[in-house]
XYZ file of C-alpha atoms in Angstrom:
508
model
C 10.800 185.273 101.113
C 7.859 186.371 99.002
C 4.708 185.567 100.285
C 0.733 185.615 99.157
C -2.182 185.273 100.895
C -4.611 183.234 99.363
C -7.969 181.827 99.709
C -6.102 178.511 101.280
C -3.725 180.522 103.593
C -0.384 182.026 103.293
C 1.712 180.182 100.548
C 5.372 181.010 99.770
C 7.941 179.937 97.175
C 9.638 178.315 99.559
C 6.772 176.364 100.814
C 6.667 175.049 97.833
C 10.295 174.182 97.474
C 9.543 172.255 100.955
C 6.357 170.232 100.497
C 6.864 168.848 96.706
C 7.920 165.571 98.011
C 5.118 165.479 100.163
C 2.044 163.691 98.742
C -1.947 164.386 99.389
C -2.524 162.559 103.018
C -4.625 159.407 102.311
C -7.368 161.404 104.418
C -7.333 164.142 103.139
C -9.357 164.844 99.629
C -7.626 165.918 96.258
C -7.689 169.741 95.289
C -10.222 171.195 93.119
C -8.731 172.540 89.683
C -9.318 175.736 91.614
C -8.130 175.488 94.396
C -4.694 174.022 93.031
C -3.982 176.823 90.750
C -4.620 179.323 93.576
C -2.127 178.068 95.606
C 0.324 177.114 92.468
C 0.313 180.502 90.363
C 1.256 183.036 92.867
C 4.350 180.796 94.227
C 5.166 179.870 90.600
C 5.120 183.422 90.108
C 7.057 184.593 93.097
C 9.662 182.263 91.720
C 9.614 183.566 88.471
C 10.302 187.263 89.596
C 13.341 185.637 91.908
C 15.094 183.547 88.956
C 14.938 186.875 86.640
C 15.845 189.657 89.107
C 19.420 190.236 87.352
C 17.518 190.823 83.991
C 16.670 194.042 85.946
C 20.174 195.319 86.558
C 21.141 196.086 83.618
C 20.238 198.069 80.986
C 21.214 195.406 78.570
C 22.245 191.849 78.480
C 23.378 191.353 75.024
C 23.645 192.421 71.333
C 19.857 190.948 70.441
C 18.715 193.077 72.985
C 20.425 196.368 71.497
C 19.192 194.686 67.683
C 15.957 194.289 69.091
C 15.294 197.893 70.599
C 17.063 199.881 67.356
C 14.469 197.762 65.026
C 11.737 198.624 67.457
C 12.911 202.345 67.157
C 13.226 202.208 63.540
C 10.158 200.373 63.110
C 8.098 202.995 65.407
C 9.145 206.288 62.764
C 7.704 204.317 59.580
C 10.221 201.838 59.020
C 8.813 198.766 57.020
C 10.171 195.039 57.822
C 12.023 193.457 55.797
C 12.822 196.481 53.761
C 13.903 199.225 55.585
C 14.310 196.902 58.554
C 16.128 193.900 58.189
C 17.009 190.691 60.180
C 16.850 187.276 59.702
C 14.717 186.214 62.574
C 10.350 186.443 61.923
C 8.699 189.122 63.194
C 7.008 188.502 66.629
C 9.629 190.058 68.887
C 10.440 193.168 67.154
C 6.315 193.748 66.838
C 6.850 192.733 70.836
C 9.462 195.621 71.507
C 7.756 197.776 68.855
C 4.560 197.988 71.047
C 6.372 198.256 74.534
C 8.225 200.689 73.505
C 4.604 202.791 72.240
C 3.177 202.190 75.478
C 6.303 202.732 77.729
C 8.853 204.534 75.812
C 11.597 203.360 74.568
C 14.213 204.813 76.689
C 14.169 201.741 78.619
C 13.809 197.589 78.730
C 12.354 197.278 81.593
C 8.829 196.401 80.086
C 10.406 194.259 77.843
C 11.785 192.325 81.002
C 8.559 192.916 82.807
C 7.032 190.720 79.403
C 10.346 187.797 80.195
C 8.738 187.214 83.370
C 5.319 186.678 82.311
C 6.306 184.404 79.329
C 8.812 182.427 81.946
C 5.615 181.765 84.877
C 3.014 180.867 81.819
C 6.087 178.535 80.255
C 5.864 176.834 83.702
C 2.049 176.707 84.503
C 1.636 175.296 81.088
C 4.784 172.331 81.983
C 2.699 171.689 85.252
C -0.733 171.581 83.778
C 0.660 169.146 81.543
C 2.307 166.991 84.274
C -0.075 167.532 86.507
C -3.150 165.458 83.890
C -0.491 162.999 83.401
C 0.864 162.474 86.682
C -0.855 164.162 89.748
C -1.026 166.976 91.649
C 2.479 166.470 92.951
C 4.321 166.305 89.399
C 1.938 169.592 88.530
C 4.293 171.446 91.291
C 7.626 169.858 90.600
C 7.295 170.453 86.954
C 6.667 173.857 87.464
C 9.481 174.671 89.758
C 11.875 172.509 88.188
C 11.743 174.817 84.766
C 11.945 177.989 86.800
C 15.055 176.794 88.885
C 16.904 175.634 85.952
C 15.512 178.378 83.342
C 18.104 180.809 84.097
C 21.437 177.765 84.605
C 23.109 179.368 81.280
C 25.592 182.501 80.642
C 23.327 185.436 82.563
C 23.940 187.295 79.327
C 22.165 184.288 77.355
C 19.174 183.138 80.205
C 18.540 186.703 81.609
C 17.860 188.307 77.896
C 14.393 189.443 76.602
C 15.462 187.878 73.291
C 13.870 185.402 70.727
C 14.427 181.908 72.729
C 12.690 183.463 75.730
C 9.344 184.148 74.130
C 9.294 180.955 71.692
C 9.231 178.729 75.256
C 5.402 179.727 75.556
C 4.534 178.529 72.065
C 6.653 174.850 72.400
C 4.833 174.826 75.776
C 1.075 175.692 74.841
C 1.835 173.637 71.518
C 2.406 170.345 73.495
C -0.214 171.117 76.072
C -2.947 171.953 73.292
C -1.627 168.451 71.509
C -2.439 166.524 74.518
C -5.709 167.962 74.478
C -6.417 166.608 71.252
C -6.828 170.563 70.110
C -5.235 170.563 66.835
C -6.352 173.592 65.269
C -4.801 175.717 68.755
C -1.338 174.055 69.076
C -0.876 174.561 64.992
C -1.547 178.146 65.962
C 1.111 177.757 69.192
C 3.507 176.124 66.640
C 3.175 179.183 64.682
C 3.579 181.693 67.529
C 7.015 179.588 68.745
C 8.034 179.775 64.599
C 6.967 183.648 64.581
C 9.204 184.314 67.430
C 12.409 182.727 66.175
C 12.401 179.776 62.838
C 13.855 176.992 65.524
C 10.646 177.125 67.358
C 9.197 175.355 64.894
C 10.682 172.439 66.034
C 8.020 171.467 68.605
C 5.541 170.202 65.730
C 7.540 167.015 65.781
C 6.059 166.336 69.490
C 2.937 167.727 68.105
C 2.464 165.325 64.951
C 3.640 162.491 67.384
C 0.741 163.061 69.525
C -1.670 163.453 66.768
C 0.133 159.765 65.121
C -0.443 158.046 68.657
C -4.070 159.330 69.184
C -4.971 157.614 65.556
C -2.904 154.564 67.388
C -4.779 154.692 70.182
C -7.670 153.875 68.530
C -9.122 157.243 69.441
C -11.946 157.080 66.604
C -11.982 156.510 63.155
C -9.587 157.599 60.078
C -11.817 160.963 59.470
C -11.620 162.586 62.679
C -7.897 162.345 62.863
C -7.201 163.661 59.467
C -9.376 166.491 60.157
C -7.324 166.807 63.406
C -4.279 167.021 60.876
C -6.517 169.537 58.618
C -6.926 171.537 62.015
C -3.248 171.638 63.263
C -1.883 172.501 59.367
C -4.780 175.211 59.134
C -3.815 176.946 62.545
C -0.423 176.734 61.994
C -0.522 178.216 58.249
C -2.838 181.247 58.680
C -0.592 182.930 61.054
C 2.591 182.410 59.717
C 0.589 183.693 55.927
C -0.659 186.842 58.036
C 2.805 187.871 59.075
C 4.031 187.650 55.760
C 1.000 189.234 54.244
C 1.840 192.165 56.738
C 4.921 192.616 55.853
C 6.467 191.638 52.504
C 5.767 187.970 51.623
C 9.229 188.124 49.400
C 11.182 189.771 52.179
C 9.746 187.388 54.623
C 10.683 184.120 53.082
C 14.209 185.588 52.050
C 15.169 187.095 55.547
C 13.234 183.944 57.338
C 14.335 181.062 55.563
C 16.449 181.222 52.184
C 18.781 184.135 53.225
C 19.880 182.351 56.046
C 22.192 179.659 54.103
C 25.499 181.147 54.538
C 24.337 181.962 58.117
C 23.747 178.480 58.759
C 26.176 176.141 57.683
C 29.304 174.554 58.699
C 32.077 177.054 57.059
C 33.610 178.703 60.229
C 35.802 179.048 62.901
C 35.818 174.793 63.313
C 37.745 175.175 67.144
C 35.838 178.304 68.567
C 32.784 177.206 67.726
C 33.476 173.641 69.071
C 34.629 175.385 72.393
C 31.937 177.143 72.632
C 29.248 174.109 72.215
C 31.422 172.741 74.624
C 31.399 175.548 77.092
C 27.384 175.752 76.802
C 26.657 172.176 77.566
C 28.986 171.859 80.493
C 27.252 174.815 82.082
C 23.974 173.478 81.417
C 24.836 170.198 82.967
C 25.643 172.272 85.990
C 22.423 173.997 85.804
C 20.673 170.543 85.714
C 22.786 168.207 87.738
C 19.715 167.574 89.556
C 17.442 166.647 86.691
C 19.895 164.704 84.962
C 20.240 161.702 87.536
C 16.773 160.739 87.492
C 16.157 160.707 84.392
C 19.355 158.191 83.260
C 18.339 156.061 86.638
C 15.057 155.190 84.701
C 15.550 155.631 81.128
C 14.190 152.478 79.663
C 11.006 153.173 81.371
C 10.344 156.843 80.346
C 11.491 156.389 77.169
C 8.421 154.352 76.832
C 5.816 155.876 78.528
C 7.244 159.801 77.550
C 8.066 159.301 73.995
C 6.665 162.418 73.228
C 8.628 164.200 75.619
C 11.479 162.782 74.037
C 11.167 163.547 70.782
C 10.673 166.997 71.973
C 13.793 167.226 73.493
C 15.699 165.988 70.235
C 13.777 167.890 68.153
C 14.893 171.220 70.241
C 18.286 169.396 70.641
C 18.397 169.640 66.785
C 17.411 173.402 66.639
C 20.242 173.873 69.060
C 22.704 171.941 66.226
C 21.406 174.301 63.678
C 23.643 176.278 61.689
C 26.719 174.922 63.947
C 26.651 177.986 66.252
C 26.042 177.132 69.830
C 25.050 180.155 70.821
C 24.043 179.742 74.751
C 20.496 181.257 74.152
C 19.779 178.286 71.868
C 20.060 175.919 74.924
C 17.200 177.236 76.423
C 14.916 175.608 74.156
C 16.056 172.129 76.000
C 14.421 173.294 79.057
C 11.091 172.816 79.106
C 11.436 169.144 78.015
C 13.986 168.457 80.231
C 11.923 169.355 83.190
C 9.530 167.109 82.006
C 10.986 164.091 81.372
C 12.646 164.918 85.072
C 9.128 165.303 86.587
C 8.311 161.770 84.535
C 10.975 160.085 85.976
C 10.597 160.750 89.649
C 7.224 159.512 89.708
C 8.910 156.718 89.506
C 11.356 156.891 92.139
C 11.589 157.336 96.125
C 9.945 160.299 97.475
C 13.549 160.989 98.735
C 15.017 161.654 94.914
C 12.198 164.587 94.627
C 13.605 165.887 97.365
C 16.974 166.286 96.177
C 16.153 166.728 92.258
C 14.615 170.075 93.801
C 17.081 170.981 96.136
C 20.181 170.480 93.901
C 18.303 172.624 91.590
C 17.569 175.135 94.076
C 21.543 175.499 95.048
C 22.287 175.815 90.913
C 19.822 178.541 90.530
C 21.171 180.534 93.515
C 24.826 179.771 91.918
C 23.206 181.342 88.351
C 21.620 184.345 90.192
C 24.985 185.384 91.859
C 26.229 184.905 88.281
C 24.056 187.551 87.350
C 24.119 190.014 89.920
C 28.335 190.250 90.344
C 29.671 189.660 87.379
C 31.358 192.232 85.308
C 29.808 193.152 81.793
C 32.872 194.850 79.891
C 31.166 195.004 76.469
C 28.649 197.011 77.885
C 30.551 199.588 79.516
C 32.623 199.817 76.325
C 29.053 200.359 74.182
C 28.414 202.849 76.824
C 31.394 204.841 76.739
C 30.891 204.462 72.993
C 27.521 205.775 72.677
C 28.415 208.670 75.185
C 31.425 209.732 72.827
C 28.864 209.336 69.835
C 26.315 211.320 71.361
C 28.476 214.069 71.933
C 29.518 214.431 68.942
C 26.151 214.363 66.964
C 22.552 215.373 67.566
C 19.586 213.744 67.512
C 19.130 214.527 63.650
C 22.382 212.771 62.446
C 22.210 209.521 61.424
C 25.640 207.652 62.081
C 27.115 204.097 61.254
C 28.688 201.931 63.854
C 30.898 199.217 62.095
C 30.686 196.484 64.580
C 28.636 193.822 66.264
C 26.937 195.953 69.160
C 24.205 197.482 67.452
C 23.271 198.780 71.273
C 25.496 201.466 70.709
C 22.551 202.962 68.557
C 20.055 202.626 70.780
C 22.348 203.696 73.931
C 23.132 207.002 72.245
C 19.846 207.928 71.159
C 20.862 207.976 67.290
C 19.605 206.410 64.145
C 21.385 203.877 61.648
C 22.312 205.477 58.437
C 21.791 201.372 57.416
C 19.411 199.394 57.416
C 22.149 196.381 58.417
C 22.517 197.052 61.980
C 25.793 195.081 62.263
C 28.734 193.900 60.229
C 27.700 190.173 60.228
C 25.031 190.912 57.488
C 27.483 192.170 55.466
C 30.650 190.296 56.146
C 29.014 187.059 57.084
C 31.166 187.422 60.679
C 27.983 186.418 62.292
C 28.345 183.420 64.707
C 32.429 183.480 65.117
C 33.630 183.076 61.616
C 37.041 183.148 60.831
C 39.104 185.153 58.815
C 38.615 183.334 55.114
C 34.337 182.999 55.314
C 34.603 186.685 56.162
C 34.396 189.761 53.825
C 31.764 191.497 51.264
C 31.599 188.184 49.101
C 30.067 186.131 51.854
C 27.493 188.987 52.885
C 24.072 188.585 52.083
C 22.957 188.250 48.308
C 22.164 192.086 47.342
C 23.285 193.698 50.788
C 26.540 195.697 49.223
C 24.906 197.543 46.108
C 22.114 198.835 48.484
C 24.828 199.817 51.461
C 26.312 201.651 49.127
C 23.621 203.490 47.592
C 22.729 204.764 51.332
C 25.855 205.567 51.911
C 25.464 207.344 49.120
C 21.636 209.201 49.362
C 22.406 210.073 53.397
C 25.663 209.825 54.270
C 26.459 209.103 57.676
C 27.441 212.532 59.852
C 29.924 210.115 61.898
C 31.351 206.381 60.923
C 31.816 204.601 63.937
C 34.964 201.618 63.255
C 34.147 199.523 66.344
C 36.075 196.381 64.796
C 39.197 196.648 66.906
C 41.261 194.074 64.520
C 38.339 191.800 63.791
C 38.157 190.390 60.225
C 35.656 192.798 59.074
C 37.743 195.855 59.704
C 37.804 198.063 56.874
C 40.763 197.726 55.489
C 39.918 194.305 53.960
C 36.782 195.686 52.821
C 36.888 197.674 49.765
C 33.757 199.154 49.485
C 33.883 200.884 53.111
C 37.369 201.497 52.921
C 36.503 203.945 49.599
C 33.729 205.102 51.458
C 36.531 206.221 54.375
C 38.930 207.528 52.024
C 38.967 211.037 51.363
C 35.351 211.804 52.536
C 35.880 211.469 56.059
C 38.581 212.326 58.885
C 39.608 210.550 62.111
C 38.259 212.702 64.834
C 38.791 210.398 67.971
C 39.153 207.130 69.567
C 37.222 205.299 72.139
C 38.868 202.018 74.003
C 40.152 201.080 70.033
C 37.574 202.126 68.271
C 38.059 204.655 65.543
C 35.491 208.012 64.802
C 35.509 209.031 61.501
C 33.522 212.645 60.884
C 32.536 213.680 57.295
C 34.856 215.950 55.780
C 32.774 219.151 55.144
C 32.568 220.273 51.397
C 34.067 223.217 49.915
């Protein structure tokens, strides 16, 4: 158990877990703001280090994590986003890594993980400030602990990441608490943080303008203060999102944020894996909420009127999730914080004894997600480790190398830099997301990406070609361009669990 002391006594996560259902005593007087948030935070964040303590046993979780720390890398010796530097996701999270890594090296995530945790206890003091002025001390608590126990019911690989979804949650979350605040000009500028961390986070303006349409229909004042509210919320939104492209390349921002992201996100695909895998997702989200879910279809009709916001926050993130047909479990996250929510909303409205097990059934989940995470086996790692080892070995820290494959950890694992800008084959190919074996090859790549591969293949040519494809449909030999680069300039040298090292051919 972890345990505080406190200006109001010893508090634990599990007292908590234990008193929710247990309202002020008629006798006794309602908490100061104060005093509640002294005895919330520190068992909010107790829980918060529990749910993510298999983030910490591993060096890596998943390829965004690998993507992540080789832009950060890249980005630290004078590399320029957008340019040099290349993904299609907005900046905020490689500027995160970027400035970890300066402070605490880079040789490690663990103050990237350190950052999860923070953004995962203020996602849930901000759900339980906003339940708490809508409903009462008691929905303050349960919405807080309800998003912590079901934050982490996905894929451990997906919920225990320091990727994009994790840090857009405090963005939706401030976004809709500054909106029910009436402070426009602040949740445009949360919208924009939530956008800045990954384009789907953008969806939580459509709670935000809802709020903003039912304060004018509230009669809240007259026409002039709620258009300036509008002024306000487009203002705060715009200037950030115009700084981060000013800062980097306002071209290269809007092509690798929004119109270079087309072939990414539409429909052409691998129609049955992808529909397994939304599948797959959803039914292990259920799991993770099977005790939000009851409440919240016992009383439907009534939230749905008095949390409409809520609602449309849900679809809107439900939409992001549809997005460019992937399904990716990380997505799902952004379902979370609404969910707990409109969970909170509904048992105010039911017996005391339905908080009790909403939490409780959540509580057994979570431990069922944690044991997830702490036992089960990670083979693509220990393949990009064995890889990187073999890699290292065979080059030194001056080399730059090329790694055909998805796992752009490799890189980062073996200490060596990209001889590419595009850090995997899906930029290139368009394999990104499970497509199959038609929507794949150098015609479906990015607009532009080939001509400059080749040209630094060309100016610095990779020491050692790494062909970590293993019969995928972006192997070389269905790709021209590499497989000339291949032929007759370099020489297998090894293999590694199926994938194929390539070493240049020395001249002369």
């Amino acid at each position: 158990m972890f345990r505080f002391a406190g200006t109001a006594g010893p508090y634990s996560v599990l007292s908590v877990l234990s008193t929710l259902a247990a309202p002020p005593s008629p006798a006794r007087p309602a908490l100061t703001r104060t005093a509640y948030w002294i005895r919330l935070l520190p068992a909010l964040a107790a829980l918060a280090c529990v749910t993510r303590v298999p983030s910490f046993v591993r060096p890596l979780w998943n390829p965004d994590e690998g993507y992540l720390a080789v832009q950060a890398g890249l980005l630290a010796h004078g590399g320029r986003l957008y340019e040099t530097v290349v993904d299609r996701k907005p900046p905020l999270v490689p500027w995160l890594y970027e400035a970890a890594f300066a402070v605490c090296g880079s040789g490690s995530l663990t103050p990237l993980r350190v950052l999860a945790v923070a953004a995962q206890l203020l996602t849930a003091a901000l759900l339980a400030s906003v339940a708490r002025r809508r409903w009462g001390d008691t929905a303050g608590r349960t919405a807080g602990v309800l998003y912590l126990l079901v934050s982490v019911g996905l894929n451990p690989e997906d919920a225990q990441a320091a990727t994009f979804e994790v840090f857009i949650l405090p963005g939706t979350a401030a976004a809709v608490w500054c909106a029910d605040r009436g402070r426009w000009g602040t949740a445009g500028t949360a919208v924009a943080c939530a956008f800045l961390a990954k384009q789907t986070g953008g969806a939580v303006l459509l709670p935000v303008l809802w709020l903003l349409h039912r304060r004018a229909g509230a009669g809240a004042g007259p026409g002039a203060p709620v258009r300036a509210g509008a002024v306000r919320l487009v203002a705060g939104f715009a200037v950030p999102v115009l700084g981060a492209a000013l800062v980097t390349d306002p071209a290269g921002f809007l092509f690798w944020t929004v119109t270079g992201s087309t072939a990414y996100a539409s429909l052409a695909g691998s129609g049955p894996h992808v529909l397994g895998r939304a599948l797959a997702n959803t039914a292990i989200l259920a799991v993770a909420c099977a005790g939000l879910v009851p409440p919240v279809l016992r009383v439907l009709r009534a939230t749905r009127a008095t949390a409409a916001d809520l609602w449309l926050w849900l679809a809107s993130s439900a939409a992001a999730v549809v997005l460019g047909f992937h399904f990716f479990g990380h997505y799902y996250l952004q379902l979370l914080p609404p969910a707990a929510l409109l969970a909170t909303a509904a048992l105010q409205l039911l017996p005391r004894a339905r908080l009790t097990s909403a939490v409780l059934t959540s509580a057994c989940c979570c431990a069922l997600f944690l044991a997830w995470g702490l036992y089960a086996p990670r083979p693509e790692l220990a393949h990009a480790q064995r890889l990187a080892s073999a890699l290292a070995q065979r080059t030194t820290p001056a080399d730059r190398v090329l790694v055909w494959g998805m796992h752009p950890e490799t890189y980062w694992l073996a200490d060596r830099t990209p001889a590419s800008r595009y850090l995997t084959a899906g930029l290139l190919t368009n394999y990104s997301g499970g497509r199959d074996g038609p929507r794949v090859g150098e015609r479906y790549a990015v607009a532009g990406a080939w001509p400059v591969f080749r040209a630094e293949m060309t100016a610095r040519a990779p020491a050692l070609v790494v062909d970590d494809s293993r019969g995928e449909p972006y192997r070389p030999d269905r790709l021209p361009s590499l497989r000339r680069l291949l032929t007759g300039r370099y020489e297998e040298v090894g293999r590694v669990d199926g994938a194929v090292l390539y070493a240049r051919i020395p001249r002369g």
